[in-house]
Amino acid sequence: MPYDALMGFMPLFHVFSGGGYPPAMKKYVRAFQHLSLPAPGRGSSGVHESGFGHFNPKTLNLGKEQIPTITVVDDTFDKYRDVMAEIIQKAKGRGGQ
C-alpha cells in the first residue's frame, strides 16, 4: 500500500491505491495493473490465490490510472494474440500518460 513516505524513493507500485492520496499517486508515482487480473479468454489469473475472474473484452480490463499490463497464461499466446495486440495498441495510444 503506497503512502507518502514511500513515494519519495519508490516511484512504481504494483497496484493503484489512490484511496488516501489520489493527487499524490497521480503526480509522483505510477502503478501497473497487478498480474493477478484475469487474462484474455477464460479469465485465469495465473495466480493461485486469485483463481479466475472475468476478462472484459470491451474495456480490455484497462484501468485509466494504471500502466497497461497483460496477464499471460497457458493459452494467451495461442488463442488471444489479437486481444494482446489490441491491448498493446491502446497502451501505445496513451503516449506515456
N, C-alpha and C. Protein backbone atom coordinates (compact mmCIF):
# COMPACT_ATOMS: atom_id res chain seq x y z
N MET A 1 0.85 -1.18 0.00
CA MET A 1 0.00 0.00 0.00
C MET A 1 0.89 1.24 0.00
N PRO A 2 0.75 2.07 -1.00
CA PRO A 2 1.57 3.27 -1.06
C PRO A 2 1.13 4.30 -0.02
N TYR A 3 2.09 4.95 0.55
CA TYR A 3 1.80 6.09 1.41
C TYR A 3 2.92 7.10 1.22
N ASP A 4 2.73 8.31 1.72
CA ASP A 4 3.61 9.43 1.38
C ASP A 4 5.09 9.18 1.65
N ALA A 5 5.44 8.48 2.70
CA ALA A 5 6.86 8.24 3.00
C ALA A 5 7.52 7.36 1.94
N LEU A 6 6.78 6.50 1.30
CA LEU A 6 7.33 5.62 0.27
C LEU A 6 7.46 6.32 -1.08
N MET A 7 6.60 7.28 -1.33
CA MET A 7 6.55 7.90 -2.65
C MET A 7 7.83 8.62 -3.04
N GLY A 8 8.62 9.03 -2.07
CA GLY A 8 9.86 9.74 -2.36
C GLY A 8 10.95 8.87 -2.97
N PHE A 9 10.94 7.59 -2.67
CA PHE A 9 12.00 6.72 -3.19
C PHE A 9 11.47 5.48 -3.92
N MET A 10 10.19 5.32 -3.98
CA MET A 10 9.57 4.18 -4.65
C MET A 10 8.56 4.70 -5.67
N PRO A 11 8.99 4.97 -6.89
CA PRO A 11 8.08 5.62 -7.85
C PRO A 11 7.12 4.68 -8.58
N LEU A 12 7.22 3.36 -8.34
CA LEU A 12 6.37 2.42 -9.06
C LEU A 12 5.78 1.39 -8.11
N PHE A 13 4.48 1.22 -8.18
CA PHE A 13 3.77 0.27 -7.34
C PHE A 13 3.03 -0.74 -8.21
N HIS A 14 2.72 -1.91 -7.63
CA HIS A 14 2.04 -2.93 -8.43
C HIS A 14 0.52 -2.79 -8.42
N VAL A 15 -0.03 -1.88 -7.67
CA VAL A 15 -1.46 -1.58 -7.74
C VAL A 15 -1.65 -0.08 -7.53
N PHE A 16 -2.69 0.45 -8.14
CA PHE A 16 -3.04 1.86 -7.91
C PHE A 16 -3.96 1.89 -6.71
N SER A 17 -3.50 2.53 -5.67
CA SER A 17 -4.29 2.63 -4.46
C SER A 17 -4.42 4.10 -4.11
N GLY A 18 -5.23 4.78 -4.84
CA GLY A 18 -5.36 6.22 -4.65
C GLY A 18 -6.32 6.60 -3.55
N GLY A 19 -6.78 5.64 -2.77
CA GLY A 19 -7.77 5.92 -1.74
C GLY A 19 -7.44 7.09 -0.83
N GLY A 20 -6.27 7.07 -0.22
CA GLY A 20 -5.91 8.13 0.71
C GLY A 20 -5.20 9.30 0.06
N TYR A 21 -4.51 9.06 -1.03
CA TYR A 21 -3.69 10.10 -1.64
C TYR A 21 -3.83 10.15 -3.16
N PRO A 22 -5.03 10.25 -3.70
CA PRO A 22 -5.15 10.22 -5.16
C PRO A 22 -4.32 11.28 -5.87
N PRO A 23 -4.29 12.53 -5.41
CA PRO A 23 -3.48 13.52 -6.12
C PRO A 23 -1.99 13.19 -6.09
N ALA A 24 -1.51 12.68 -4.97
CA ALA A 24 -0.09 12.32 -4.86
C ALA A 24 0.23 11.13 -5.74
N MET A 25 -0.66 10.14 -5.77
CA MET A 25 -0.42 8.97 -6.63
C MET A 25 -0.34 9.40 -8.09
N LYS A 26 -1.20 10.31 -8.50
CA LYS A 26 -1.22 10.74 -9.89
C LYS A 26 -0.03 11.62 -10.24
N LYS A 27 0.47 12.36 -9.27
CA LYS A 27 1.56 13.31 -9.54
C LYS A 27 2.95 12.71 -9.39
N TYR A 28 3.17 11.91 -8.35
CA TYR A 28 4.53 11.49 -8.01
C TYR A 28 4.89 10.05 -8.35
N VAL A 29 3.92 9.18 -8.45
CA VAL A 29 4.22 7.77 -8.68
C VAL A 29 3.30 7.19 -9.76
N ARG A 30 3.63 6.01 -10.21
CA ARG A 30 2.82 5.28 -11.18
C ARG A 30 2.59 3.86 -10.66
N ALA A 31 1.58 3.23 -11.21
CA ALA A 31 1.30 1.85 -10.83
C ALA A 31 0.92 1.07 -12.09
N PHE A 32 1.35 -0.18 -12.13
CA PHE A 32 0.90 -1.03 -13.22
C PHE A 32 -0.25 -1.88 -12.71
N GLN A 33 -0.93 -2.55 -13.60
CA GLN A 33 -2.04 -3.39 -13.19
C GLN A 33 -1.49 -4.70 -12.64
N HIS A 34 -1.99 -5.11 -11.52
CA HIS A 34 -1.48 -6.31 -10.86
C HIS A 34 -1.66 -7.53 -11.75
N LEU A 35 -0.67 -8.37 -11.79
CA LEU A 35 -0.70 -9.54 -12.67
C LEU A 35 -1.70 -10.61 -12.24
N SER A 36 -2.42 -10.37 -11.16
CA SER A 36 -3.47 -11.31 -10.78
C SER A 36 -4.79 -10.99 -11.47
N LEU A 37 -4.81 -9.96 -12.31
CA LEU A 37 -6.03 -9.67 -13.08
C LEU A 37 -6.28 -10.79 -14.08
N PRO A 38 -7.53 -10.98 -14.47
CA PRO A 38 -7.84 -12.06 -15.42
C PRO A 38 -7.17 -11.89 -16.77
N ALA A 39 -6.70 -12.98 -17.32
CA ALA A 39 -6.10 -12.98 -18.65
C ALA A 39 -7.20 -12.98 -19.70
N PRO A 40 -6.88 -12.52 -20.92
CA PRO A 40 -7.85 -12.63 -22.01
C PRO A 40 -8.31 -14.08 -22.16
N GLY A 41 -9.57 -14.26 -22.49
CA GLY A 41 -10.09 -15.61 -22.67
C GLY A 41 -10.84 -16.09 -21.46
N ARG A 42 -10.39 -17.18 -20.91
CA ARG A 42 -11.14 -17.82 -19.82
C ARG A 42 -10.99 -17.12 -18.48
N GLY A 43 -10.14 -16.10 -18.39
CA GLY A 43 -10.06 -15.30 -17.18
C GLY A 43 -9.15 -15.81 -16.09
N SER A 44 -8.27 -16.76 -16.42
CA SER A 44 -7.33 -17.25 -15.41
C SER A 44 -6.40 -16.12 -15.01
N SER A 45 -6.10 -16.05 -13.73
CA SER A 45 -5.18 -15.02 -13.26
C SER A 45 -3.74 -15.51 -13.30
N GLY A 46 -3.54 -16.82 -13.34
CA GLY A 46 -2.19 -17.35 -13.26
C GLY A 46 -1.64 -17.29 -11.85
N VAL A 47 -2.43 -16.81 -10.92
CA VAL A 47 -2.02 -16.69 -9.52
C VAL A 47 -2.97 -17.57 -8.70
N HIS A 48 -2.40 -18.51 -7.98
CA HIS A 48 -3.26 -19.50 -7.32
C HIS A 48 -4.22 -18.89 -6.30
N GLU A 49 -3.84 -17.80 -5.65
CA GLU A 49 -4.73 -17.20 -4.66
C GLU A 49 -5.94 -16.54 -5.32
N SER A 50 -5.75 -16.11 -6.55
CA SER A 50 -6.78 -15.33 -7.23
C SER A 50 -7.72 -16.19 -8.05
N GLY A 51 -7.20 -17.22 -8.67
CA GLY A 51 -8.05 -18.13 -9.45
C GLY A 51 -8.50 -17.55 -10.77
N PHE A 52 -9.82 -17.43 -10.94
CA PHE A 52 -10.38 -16.95 -12.19
C PHE A 52 -11.22 -15.72 -11.95
N GLY A 53 -11.28 -14.87 -12.95
CA GLY A 53 -12.12 -13.69 -12.91
C GLY A 53 -12.73 -13.48 -14.28
N HIS A 54 -13.33 -12.33 -14.48
CA HIS A 54 -13.96 -12.04 -15.77
C HIS A 54 -13.11 -11.05 -16.55
N PHE A 55 -12.66 -11.45 -17.73
CA PHE A 55 -11.94 -10.54 -18.62
C PHE A 55 -12.99 -9.81 -19.45
N ASN A 56 -12.94 -8.48 -19.44
CA ASN A 56 -13.91 -7.68 -20.17
C ASN A 56 -13.35 -7.31 -21.54
N PRO A 57 -13.86 -7.90 -22.62
CA PRO A 57 -13.31 -7.61 -23.95
C PRO A 57 -13.59 -6.19 -24.43
N LYS A 58 -14.57 -5.51 -23.83
CA LYS A 58 -14.87 -4.13 -24.24
C LYS A 58 -13.85 -3.14 -23.67
N THR A 59 -13.52 -3.31 -22.40
CA THR A 59 -12.56 -2.39 -21.77
C THR A 59 -11.14 -2.94 -21.80
N LEU A 60 -11.01 -4.21 -22.15
CA LEU A 60 -9.72 -4.93 -22.14
C LEU A 60 -9.10 -4.94 -20.75
N ASN A 61 -9.94 -4.74 -19.74
CA ASN A 61 -9.51 -4.68 -18.34
C ASN A 61 -8.47 -3.60 -18.09
N LEU A 62 -8.48 -2.55 -18.89
CA LEU A 62 -7.50 -1.47 -18.71
C LEU A 62 -8.06 -0.41 -17.78
N GLY A 63 -7.31 -0.13 -16.72
CA GLY A 63 -7.68 0.94 -15.81
C GLY A 63 -7.07 2.24 -16.29
N LYS A 64 -7.79 3.34 -16.12
CA LYS A 64 -7.28 4.61 -16.65
C LYS A 64 -6.10 5.15 -15.86
N GLU A 65 -5.91 4.73 -14.63
CA GLU A 65 -4.83 5.25 -13.80
C GLU A 65 -3.56 4.40 -13.85
N GLN A 66 -3.65 3.17 -14.35
CA GLN A 66 -2.51 2.27 -14.31
C GLN A 66 -1.79 2.15 -15.65
N ILE A 67 -0.55 1.73 -15.56
CA ILE A 67 0.22 1.38 -16.75
C ILE A 67 -0.39 0.08 -17.28
N PRO A 68 -0.79 0.04 -18.55
CA PRO A 68 -1.42 -1.17 -19.08
C PRO A 68 -0.53 -2.41 -18.91
N THR A 69 -1.15 -3.49 -18.48
CA THR A 69 -0.45 -4.74 -18.21
C THR A 69 -1.26 -5.89 -18.78
N ILE A 70 -0.59 -6.86 -19.37
CA ILE A 70 -1.28 -8.04 -19.91
C ILE A 70 -0.94 -9.25 -19.05
N THR A 71 -1.97 -9.91 -18.55
CA THR A 71 -1.76 -11.16 -17.85
C THR A 71 -1.69 -12.26 -18.91
N VAL A 72 -0.62 -13.05 -18.86
CA VAL A 72 -0.40 -14.11 -19.85
C VAL A 72 -0.41 -15.46 -19.13
N VAL A 73 -1.27 -16.36 -19.60
CA VAL A 73 -1.32 -17.72 -19.06
C VAL A 73 -1.15 -18.70 -20.21
N ASP A 74 -1.38 -19.97 -19.95
CA ASP A 74 -1.04 -21.02 -20.91
C ASP A 74 -1.64 -20.88 -22.30
N ASP A 75 -2.84 -20.33 -22.44
CA ASP A 75 -3.44 -20.25 -23.78
C ASP A 75 -3.44 -18.84 -24.39
N THR A 76 -2.85 -17.88 -23.72
CA THR A 76 -2.93 -16.49 -24.18
C THR A 76 -2.26 -16.28 -25.53
N PHE A 77 -1.03 -16.76 -25.69
CA PHE A 77 -0.32 -16.57 -26.96
C PHE A 77 -0.98 -17.33 -28.11
N ASP A 78 -1.47 -18.52 -27.83
CA ASP A 78 -2.05 -19.35 -28.89
C ASP A 78 -3.43 -18.86 -29.34
N LYS A 79 -4.27 -18.46 -28.40
CA LYS A 79 -5.66 -18.16 -28.74
C LYS A 79 -6.02 -16.68 -28.72
N TYR A 80 -5.23 -15.85 -28.07
CA TYR A 80 -5.66 -14.46 -27.85
C TYR A 80 -4.62 -13.43 -28.27
N ARG A 81 -3.85 -13.75 -29.29
CA ARG A 81 -2.86 -12.80 -29.80
C ARG A 81 -3.52 -11.51 -30.28
N ASP A 82 -4.70 -11.62 -30.87
CA ASP A 82 -5.39 -10.43 -31.36
C ASP A 82 -5.78 -9.50 -30.21
N VAL A 83 -6.21 -10.07 -29.09
CA VAL A 83 -6.55 -9.27 -27.92
C VAL A 83 -5.28 -8.64 -27.34
N MET A 84 -4.20 -9.41 -27.29
CA MET A 84 -2.93 -8.86 -26.81
C MET A 84 -2.50 -7.69 -27.69
N ALA A 85 -2.63 -7.84 -28.99
CA ALA A 85 -2.25 -6.77 -29.92
C ALA A 85 -3.11 -5.53 -29.70
N GLU A 86 -4.38 -5.73 -29.41
CA GLU A 86 -5.28 -4.59 -29.16
C GLU A 86 -4.89 -3.86 -27.87
N ILE A 87 -4.54 -4.62 -26.83
CA ILE A 87 -4.10 -4.01 -25.57
C ILE A 87 -2.82 -3.21 -25.80
N ILE A 88 -1.89 -3.78 -26.55
CA ILE A 88 -0.62 -3.10 -26.84
C ILE A 88 -0.89 -1.82 -27.63
N GLN A 89 -1.79 -1.89 -28.59
CA GLN A 89 -2.12 -0.71 -29.40
C GLN A 89 -2.72 0.39 -28.54
N LYS A 90 -3.62 0.02 -27.64
CA LYS A 90 -4.22 1.01 -26.73
C LYS A 90 -3.15 1.62 -25.82
N ALA A 91 -2.23 0.78 -25.36
CA ALA A 91 -1.15 1.28 -24.50
C ALA A 91 -0.28 2.28 -25.25
N LYS A 92 0.03 1.98 -26.49
CA LYS A 92 0.83 2.91 -27.30
C LYS A 92 0.08 4.22 -27.51
N GLY A 93 -1.22 4.14 -27.64
CA GLY A 93 -2.04 5.33 -27.84
C GLY A 93 -2.07 6.27 -26.66
N ARG A 94 -1.75 5.76 -25.50
CA ARG A 94 -1.73 6.62 -24.30
C ARG A 94 -0.52 7.55 -24.29
N GLY A 95 0.52 7.16 -24.97
CA GLY A 95 1.70 8.02 -25.10
C GLY A 95 2.34 8.46 -23.80
N GLY A 96 2.47 7.57 -22.84
CA GLY A 96 3.18 7.90 -21.60
C GLY A 96 2.38 8.73 -20.62
N GLN A 97 1.08 8.71 -20.74
CA GLN A 97 0.24 9.49 -19.82
C GLN A 97 0.31 8.95 -18.43
